[in-house]
Amino acid sequence: MSNVGAQALAQQCGYRAVGAEITMRMPTDRFRAAPPPGVTVRSTSSADRRHGAALRELVSDEWPHWLPVLDRAIALGTVTGAFVPGDGAGPRAVGFAAHSAVREGWLGPVGTRSGDGGRGVAAATISGALADLRARGARRTEIAWMGIPGYFADRGAEFAHGYLHLRKDLVGAGGQRSRG
């Protein structure tokens, strides 16, 4: 964390650390991974309604707070999905990697359906997203607010930034406490 002076001032003013996050940086041209057997990986846009709907169902089931970001990535055509054959109504999404939905050139969110992890689904979707970034002229990407640094470090990512979460309990009129 490079802003030690600001952190010290915040702590002197009554703020306390309640967590930390990191951002990693990764080249777009070094990591490649093929999809696992039976899984198809493809870029998905708003023109591809069946695959887009399958991705929305996955994210609704597993990470509903990511739906607005996924919707933006689908609209921009910046999401790579991993699909298996569905029950006849269309494909079933088992993973995805989006980029540039929050900030141009940033990778994320990335997710794999519960029960489908450990097979290479995430690696294949990340590989697809990196290829798309590369095709758009990006030489590197940042993976923001990441929770699994070891996974990305093993694939060539390096530490870029750290963020410290600070909180201060405030006392309002009448002595009532609130969190700020």
Short mmCIF file of C-alpha atoms in Angstrom, two decimals:
data_model
loop_
_atom_site.label_atom_id
_atom_site.label_comp_id
_atom_site.label_asym_id
_atom_site.label_seq_id
_atom_site.Cartn_x
_atom_site.Cartn_y
_atom_site.Cartn_z
CA MET A 1 0.00 0.00 0.00
CA SER A 2 1.74 3.13 -1.22
CA ASN A 3 -0.35 5.78 0.52
CA VAL A 4 0.98 5.15 4.03
CA GLY A 5 0.74 8.85 4.98
CA ALA A 6 -2.97 9.00 4.12
CA GLN A 7 -3.58 5.76 6.01
CA ALA A 8 -1.81 7.11 9.09
CA LEU A 9 -3.85 10.33 8.96
CA ALA A 10 -7.11 8.39 8.60
CA GLN A 11 -6.24 6.20 11.60
CA GLN A 12 -5.37 9.32 13.65
CA CYS A 13 -8.84 10.64 12.77
CA GLY A 14 -10.55 7.54 14.16
CA TYR A 15 -10.76 5.29 11.10
CA ARG A 16 -9.83 1.65 11.52
CA ALA A 17 -8.79 -0.95 8.97
CA VAL A 18 -11.53 -3.51 8.26
CA GLY A 19 -10.11 -5.27 5.24
CA ALA A 20 -7.90 -5.06 2.19
CA GLU A 21 -8.08 -5.90 -1.51
CA ILE A 22 -5.50 -6.09 -4.24
CA THR A 23 -5.36 -5.54 -7.96
CA MET A 24 -3.02 -7.61 -10.13
CA ARG A 25 -1.59 -6.91 -13.57
CA MET A 26 -1.30 -9.61 -16.24
CA PRO A 27 0.04 -9.62 -19.81
CA THR A 28 -2.54 -10.58 -22.42
CA ASP A 29 -0.17 -12.66 -24.55
CA ARG A 30 1.31 -15.28 -22.22
CA PHE A 31 -1.52 -17.38 -20.83
CA ARG A 32 -3.49 -19.84 -22.94
CA ALA A 33 -5.77 -22.66 -21.84
CA ALA A 34 -7.99 -24.98 -23.82
CA PRO A 35 -11.50 -25.74 -22.56
CA PRO A 36 -12.04 -29.03 -20.73
CA PRO A 37 -13.68 -31.92 -22.61
CA GLY A 38 -17.37 -31.29 -23.34
CA VAL A 39 -17.11 -27.53 -22.73
CA THR A 40 -17.37 -24.91 -25.49
CA VAL A 41 -15.88 -21.47 -24.87
CA ARG A 42 -17.10 -18.52 -26.93
CA SER A 43 -17.44 -14.77 -26.90
CA THR A 44 -21.01 -13.70 -26.18
CA SER A 45 -22.77 -10.47 -27.10
CA SER A 46 -26.31 -9.12 -27.05
CA ALA A 47 -26.81 -10.56 -30.56
CA ASP A 48 -26.41 -14.06 -29.10
CA ARG A 49 -29.59 -14.26 -27.01
CA ARG A 50 -29.44 -17.98 -26.07
CA HIS A 51 -25.89 -17.87 -24.74
CA GLY A 52 -26.48 -14.48 -23.11
CA ALA A 53 -29.56 -15.86 -21.33
CA ALA A 54 -27.55 -18.87 -20.13
CA LEU A 55 -24.88 -16.54 -18.70
CA ARG A 56 -27.54 -14.40 -17.00
CA GLU A 57 -29.04 -17.54 -15.43
CA LEU A 58 -25.61 -18.62 -14.13
CA VAL A 59 -24.85 -15.22 -12.63
CA SER A 60 -28.38 -14.89 -11.18
CA ASP A 61 -27.93 -18.27 -9.45
CA GLU A 62 -24.38 -17.78 -8.17
CA TRP A 63 -23.56 -14.05 -7.95
CA PRO A 64 -26.69 -11.90 -8.41
CA HIS A 65 -24.79 -8.75 -7.40
CA TRP A 66 -22.73 -9.12 -10.64
CA LEU A 67 -25.76 -8.99 -12.97
CA PRO A 68 -25.40 -5.28 -13.89
CA VAL A 69 -21.72 -5.81 -14.76
CA LEU A 70 -22.50 -8.95 -16.78
CA ASP A 71 -25.29 -7.15 -18.65
CA ARG A 72 -22.88 -4.36 -19.58
CA ALA A 73 -20.26 -6.90 -20.73
CA ILE A 74 -22.86 -8.69 -22.87
CA ALA A 75 -23.93 -5.36 -24.39
CA LEU A 76 -20.28 -4.50 -25.15
CA GLY A 77 -19.46 -8.00 -26.39
CA THR A 78 -16.70 -8.33 -23.78
CA VAL A 79 -17.67 -11.57 -22.05
CA THR A 80 -16.37 -15.06 -22.76
CA GLY A 81 -18.67 -17.86 -21.64
CA ALA A 82 -18.14 -21.57 -21.08
CA PHE A 83 -21.09 -23.74 -22.08
CA VAL A 84 -22.20 -27.36 -22.00
CA PRO A 85 -25.26 -28.81 -23.74
CA GLY A 86 -28.43 -27.97 -21.82
CA ASP A 87 -31.62 -29.92 -21.28
CA GLY A 88 -32.89 -29.19 -24.77
CA ALA A 89 -33.89 -25.59 -24.18
CA GLY A 90 -30.44 -24.25 -25.00
CA PRO A 91 -26.90 -24.20 -23.66
CA ARG A 92 -26.07 -24.30 -19.95
CA ALA A 93 -23.40 -21.82 -18.81
CA VAL A 94 -20.76 -23.21 -16.45
CA GLY A 95 -18.42 -20.22 -16.31
CA PHE A 96 -17.53 -16.81 -17.68
CA ALA A 97 -14.87 -14.11 -17.75
CA ALA A 98 -15.81 -10.52 -18.54
CA HIS A 99 -13.56 -7.59 -19.32
CA SER A 100 -13.89 -3.84 -19.85
CA ALA A 101 -17.38 -3.75 -18.33
CA VAL A 102 -16.39 -1.54 -15.40
CA ARG A 103 -13.19 0.00 -16.73
CA GLU A 104 -11.64 -0.38 -20.18
CA GLY A 105 -9.04 -3.14 -20.15
CA TRP A 106 -9.87 -4.56 -16.71
CA LEU A 107 -10.56 -8.27 -16.35
CA GLY A 108 -13.47 -9.30 -14.19
CA PRO A 109 -15.69 -10.52 -12.91
CA VAL A 110 -14.75 -14.16 -13.48
CA GLY A 111 -16.75 -17.11 -12.17
CA THR A 112 -17.33 -20.85 -12.44
CA ARG A 113 -20.58 -22.55 -11.47
CA SER A 114 -20.48 -24.37 -8.12
CA GLY A 115 -19.65 -28.00 -8.80
CA ASP A 116 -17.85 -27.22 -12.07
CA GLY A 117 -14.64 -25.85 -10.53
CA GLY A 118 -11.27 -27.54 -10.76
CA ARG A 119 -11.74 -28.71 -14.38
CA GLY A 120 -10.17 -25.76 -16.18
CA VAL A 121 -13.37 -23.83 -16.93
CA ALA A 122 -12.09 -20.57 -15.41
CA ALA A 123 -8.71 -20.93 -17.12
CA ALA A 124 -10.40 -21.39 -20.50
CA THR A 125 -12.70 -18.37 -20.09
CA ILE A 126 -9.83 -16.19 -18.84
CA SER A 127 -7.77 -17.32 -21.84
CA GLY A 128 -10.64 -16.30 -24.13
CA ALA A 129 -11.03 -12.91 -22.45
CA LEU A 130 -7.26 -12.29 -22.69
CA ALA A 131 -7.35 -13.18 -26.41
CA ASP A 132 -10.21 -10.70 -26.91
CA LEU A 133 -8.31 -7.99 -25.03
CA ARG A 134 -5.23 -8.72 -27.16
CA ALA A 135 -7.31 -8.49 -30.36
CA ARG A 136 -8.52 -5.08 -29.17
CA GLY A 137 -4.91 -3.89 -28.78
CA ALA A 138 -4.37 -4.36 -25.04
CA ARG A 139 -0.93 -5.65 -24.05
CA ARG A 140 -1.92 -6.15 -20.42
CA THR A 141 -4.96 -6.20 -18.17
CA GLU A 142 -5.65 -5.46 -14.54
CA ILE A 143 -7.61 -7.88 -12.42
CA ALA A 144 -9.39 -5.69 -9.89
CA TRP A 145 -10.56 -6.41 -6.36
CA MET A 146 -9.42 -9.97 -6.58
CA GLY A 147 -9.93 -12.59 -3.95
CA ILE A 148 -7.66 -15.39 -5.22
CA PRO A 149 -4.22 -13.92 -5.97
CA GLY A 150 -2.44 -17.29 -6.03
CA TYR A 151 -4.60 -18.51 -8.92
CA PHE A 152 -3.70 -15.52 -11.08
CA ALA A 153 -0.05 -15.39 -9.93
CA ASP A 154 0.34 -18.98 -11.14
CA ARG A 155 -0.80 -17.75 -14.57
CA GLY A 156 1.59 -14.81 -14.86
CA ALA A 157 -0.13 -12.00 -12.96
CA GLU A 158 1.78 -9.70 -10.62
CA PHE A 159 0.75 -7.39 -7.78
CA ALA A 160 -0.28 -3.95 -9.06
CA HIS A 161 -2.13 -2.06 -6.29
CA GLY A 162 -3.42 -2.56 -2.78
CA TYR A 163 -6.53 -1.03 -1.24
CA LEU A 164 -7.16 -0.75 2.48
CA HIS A 165 -10.80 -0.57 3.61
CA LEU A 166 -11.23 1.93 6.44
CA ARG A 167 -14.29 2.50 8.59
CA LYS A 168 -15.19 5.09 11.21
CA ASP A 169 -18.10 4.88 13.62
CA LEU A 170 -19.90 8.23 13.65
CA VAL A 171 -21.95 9.65 16.49
CA GLY A 172 -24.98 11.60 15.36
CA ALA A 173 -27.48 13.83 17.13
CA GLY A 174 -28.74 12.21 20.29
CA GLY A 175 -25.61 10.06 20.65
CA GLN A 176 -26.69 7.41 18.13
CA ARG A 177 -23.87 5.59 16.41
CA SER A 178 -23.77 4.94 12.69
CA ARG A 179 -21.13 3.40 10.50
CA GLY A 180 -19.45 5.60 7.95
#
